[in-house]
GROMACS .gro file of C-alpha atoms in nm:
model
  177
    1MET     CA    1   0.490  -1.642  -2.055
    2LEU     CA    2   0.125  -1.744  -2.018
    3LYS     CA    3  -0.121  -1.421  -2.083
    4GLY     CA    4  -0.498  -1.409  -1.988
    5PRO     CA    5  -0.659  -1.446  -1.657
    6ILE     CA    6  -0.525  -1.480  -1.332
    7PRO     CA    7  -0.554  -1.813  -1.159
    8SER     CA    8  -0.662  -1.770  -0.816
    9HIS     CA    9  -0.463  -2.043  -0.710
   10VAL     CA   10  -0.126  -2.184  -0.823
   11GLU     CA   11   0.149  -2.415  -0.726
   12PRO     CA   12   0.440  -2.177  -0.719
   13ARG     CA   13   0.695  -2.479  -0.716
   14GLN     CA   14   0.592  -2.630  -1.035
   15LEU     CA   15   0.543  -2.272  -1.161
   16ALA     CA   16   0.904  -2.233  -1.057
   17GLU     CA   17   1.065  -2.562  -1.226
   18ARG     CA   18   0.888  -2.453  -1.583
   19SER     CA   19   1.039  -2.056  -1.531
   20VAL     CA   20   0.640  -1.948  -1.589
   21THR     CA   21   0.566  -1.591  -1.589
   22LEU     CA   22   0.172  -1.514  -1.565
   23GLU     CA   23   0.079  -1.195  -1.688
   24GLY     CA   24  -0.305  -1.066  -1.727
   25GLU     CA   25  -0.544  -0.828  -1.549
   26LEU     CA   26  -0.723  -0.909  -1.252
   27PRO     CA   27  -1.060  -0.732  -1.195
   28LEU     CA   28  -1.062  -0.502  -0.864
   29GLU     CA   29  -1.407  -0.669  -0.782
   30ARG     CA   30  -1.241  -1.023  -0.703
   31LEU     CA   31  -1.040  -0.831  -0.439
   32GLU     CA   32  -1.297  -0.786  -0.164
   33ARG     CA   33  -1.069  -0.649   0.131
   34LEU     CA   34  -0.899  -0.403  -0.118
   35SER     CA   35  -1.223  -0.275  -0.268
   36ASP     CA   36  -1.334  -0.225   0.080
   37SER     CA   37  -1.066   0.066   0.093
   38LEU     CA   38  -1.186   0.237  -0.205
   39GLU     CA   39  -1.472   0.461  -0.377
   40ASP     CA   40  -1.560   0.187  -0.641
   41ASP     CA   41  -1.423  -0.125  -0.740
   42GLN     CA   42  -1.432  -0.033  -1.137
   43GLY     CA   43  -1.102  -0.142  -1.300
   44ALA     CA   44  -0.821  -0.400  -1.297
   45VAL     CA   45  -0.488  -0.447  -1.195
   46ARG     CA   46  -0.203  -0.529  -1.433
   47THR     CA   47  -0.041  -0.836  -1.303
   48ASN     CA   48   0.320  -0.989  -1.394
   49LEU     CA   49   0.426  -1.281  -1.160
   50SER     CA   50   0.721  -1.460  -1.263
   51PHE     CA   51   0.818  -1.779  -1.113
   52GLU     CA   52   1.173  -1.896  -1.089
   53ARG     CA   53   1.437  -2.039  -0.910
   54ASP     CA   54   1.745  -1.815  -0.865
   55GLU     CA   55   2.124  -1.943  -0.789
   56GLN     CA   56   2.046  -2.117  -0.475
   57ARG     CA   57   1.756  -2.313  -0.609
   58THR     CA   58   1.519  -2.145  -0.399
   59VAL     CA   59   1.197  -2.069  -0.555
   60VAL     CA   60   1.170  -1.699  -0.619
   61ILE     CA   61   0.845  -1.503  -0.700
   62ARG     CA   62   0.887  -1.176  -0.861
   63SER     CA   63   0.548  -0.972  -0.859
   64ARG     CA   64   0.482  -0.653  -1.041
   65LEU     CA   65   0.142  -0.497  -1.006
   66ASP     CA   66  -0.007  -0.163  -1.105
   67VAL     CA   67  -0.376  -0.004  -1.080
   68ASP     CA   68  -0.554   0.321  -1.075
   69VAL     CA   69  -0.773   0.301  -0.801
   70LYS     CA   70  -1.040   0.594  -0.684
   71MET     CA   71  -1.032   0.686  -0.311
   72ILE     CA   72  -1.165   0.981  -0.127
   73CYS     CA   73  -0.925   1.262  -0.054
   74GLN     CA   74  -0.864   1.368   0.301
   75ARG     CA   75  -0.827   1.703   0.223
   76CYS     CA   76  -1.121   1.790  -0.025
   77LEU     CA   77  -1.328   1.493   0.019
   78GLU     CA   78  -1.383   1.412  -0.316
   79PRO     CA   79  -1.305   1.131  -0.520
   80VAL     CA   80  -0.920   1.099  -0.638
   81VAL     CA   81  -0.780   0.838  -0.864
   82LEU     CA   82  -0.426   0.730  -0.764
   83PRO     CA   83  -0.202   0.503  -0.944
   84ILE     CA   84  -0.055   0.202  -0.728
   85HIS     CA   85   0.280  -0.007  -0.816
   86SER     CA   86   0.402  -0.236  -0.624
   87GLU     CA   87   0.709  -0.464  -0.691
   88CYS     CA   88   0.796  -0.743  -0.478
   89VAL     CA   89   1.035  -1.024  -0.470
   90TYR     CA   90   0.936  -1.365  -0.273
   91ALA     CA   91   1.156  -1.674  -0.145
   92VAL     CA   92   0.884  -1.940  -0.123
   93VAL     CA   93   0.957  -2.174   0.170
   94ASN     CA   94   0.789  -2.474   0.350
   95GLU     CA   95   0.630  -2.387   0.688
   96GLY     CA   96   0.862  -2.343   0.942
   97ALA     CA   97   1.164  -2.351   0.771
   98ASN     CA   98   1.501  -2.163   0.857
   99THR     CA   99   1.522  -1.869   0.666
  100GLN     CA  100   1.856  -1.723   0.758
  101HIS     CA  101   2.006  -1.874   0.456
  102LEU     CA  102   1.772  -1.661   0.228
  103PRO     CA  103   1.943  -1.339   0.025
  104LYS     CA  104   1.878  -0.992   0.150
  105GLY     CA  105   1.573  -0.814  -0.051
  106TYR     CA  106   1.361  -1.153  -0.011
  107ASP     CA  107   1.001  -1.103   0.143
  108VAL     CA  108   0.965  -1.474   0.320
  109LEU     CA  109   0.647  -1.670   0.203
  110GLU     CA  110   0.570  -1.972   0.346
  111VAL     CA  111   0.388  -2.207   0.146
  112GLY     CA  112   0.292  -2.526   0.261
  113GLU     CA  113   0.119  -2.858   0.068
  114ASP     CA  114  -0.199  -2.677   0.001
  115PRO     CA  115  -0.182  -2.446  -0.348
  116LEU     CA  116  -0.078  -2.079  -0.290
  117ASP     CA  117  -0.356  -1.825  -0.308
  118LEU     CA  118  -0.244  -1.593  -0.562
  119LEU     CA  119  -0.550  -1.356  -0.501
  120ALA     CA  120  -0.472  -1.315  -0.110
  121LEU     CA  121  -0.098  -1.253  -0.212
  122VAL     CA  122  -0.170  -1.003  -0.489
  123GLU     CA  123  -0.441  -0.820  -0.268
  124ASP     CA  124  -0.209  -0.784   0.037
  125GLU     CA  125   0.075  -0.661  -0.153
  126LEU     CA  126  -0.189  -0.370  -0.278
  127LEU     CA  127  -0.300  -0.301   0.055
  128LEU     CA  128   0.061  -0.218   0.158
  129ALA     CA  129   0.086  -0.022  -0.129
  130LEU     CA  130  -0.213   0.232  -0.085
  131PRO     CA  131  -0.126   0.557   0.068
  132ILE     CA  132  -0.228   0.591   0.441
  133VAL     CA  133  -0.391   0.937   0.377
  134PRO     CA  134  -0.490   0.944  -0.001
  135LEU     CA  135  -0.484   1.304  -0.146
  136HIS     CA  136  -0.480   1.503  -0.453
  137ASP     CA  137  -0.170   1.693  -0.575
  138PRO     CA  138  -0.190   2.019  -0.294
  139GLU     CA  139  -0.244   2.270  -0.690
  140VAL     CA  140  -0.567   2.054  -0.744
  141CYS     CA  141  -0.714   2.093  -0.409
  142GLN     CA  142  -0.770   2.264  -0.085
  143PRO     CA  143  -0.928   2.168   0.239
  144PRO     CA  144  -1.269   2.316   0.290
  145MET     CA  145  -1.298   2.664   0.408
  146ALA     CA  146  -1.540   2.718   0.706
  147PRO     CA  147  -1.814   3.005   0.654
  148ASP     CA  148  -1.687   3.357   0.755
  149GLU     CA  149  -1.982   3.348   1.015
  150ASP     CA  150  -1.822   3.079   1.176
  151VAL     CA  151  -1.474   3.189   1.205
  152ALA     CA  152  -1.611   3.511   1.344
  153GLU     CA  153  -1.836   3.321   1.611
  154SER     CA  154  -1.524   3.118   1.705
  155THR     CA  155  -1.278   3.414   1.750
  156GLU     CA  156  -1.553   3.621   2.016
  157ASN     CA  157  -1.562   3.268   2.201
  158GLU     CA  158  -1.214   3.216   2.255
  159VAL     CA  159  -1.072   3.298   2.606
  160LYS     CA  160  -0.769   3.540   2.595
  161ARG     CA  161  -0.507   3.332   2.774
  162SER     CA  162  -0.148   3.440   2.877
  163ASN     CA  163   0.163   3.235   2.745
  164PRO     CA  164   0.316   3.053   2.993
  165PHE     CA  165   0.644   3.077   2.905
  166SER     CA  166   0.624   3.450   2.912
  167VAL     CA  167   0.747   3.463   3.248
  168LEU     CA  168   1.081   3.249   3.144
  169ALA     CA  169   1.113   3.474   2.834
  170GLN     CA  170   1.123   3.790   3.112
  171LEU     CA  171   1.355   3.594   3.329
  172LYS     CA  172   1.568   3.537   3.032
  173ARG     CA  173   1.607   3.929   2.944
  174ASP     CA  174   1.660   4.030   3.314
  175PRO     CA  175   2.027   4.032   3.356
  176ASN     CA  176   2.017   4.020   3.738
  177VAL     CA  177   1.837   3.696   3.765
   0.00000   0.00000   0.00000
């Protein structure tokens, strides 16, 4: 196991031959696309990436990521800190390779001759793990309430409309129809 800074690019096939595990922290500020979705980029991603070969001799990357991110709660519009956890298992294959033989549960990762951009892989995984709508727990916050004056005005301005289905309800009650 190698502890320390996570390299930005790696050769997954070489690391798998040696069964290397990379463990360390990756500053959020290095993940620009992810930082755009966050309130701030303070903090670090706790990263564990294991490179190995499975029983079919396929290069496999087991990824485990944990980070606390600060986003804007869409209910109260205040900052909320959310724990993000992601685990993935990637099968590294050559570009254009047939993937029918791979066991279920593997995400396919096509890697050519160039080194694998590990930062982009981690960033993609975290972007997929972010909540679509960040929210505090319902006990913590409530949606902002409109002032009483606005509520009174809106009820005065509402037009009284009849229910278009009231005719159907009347027909249902009338046995002669």
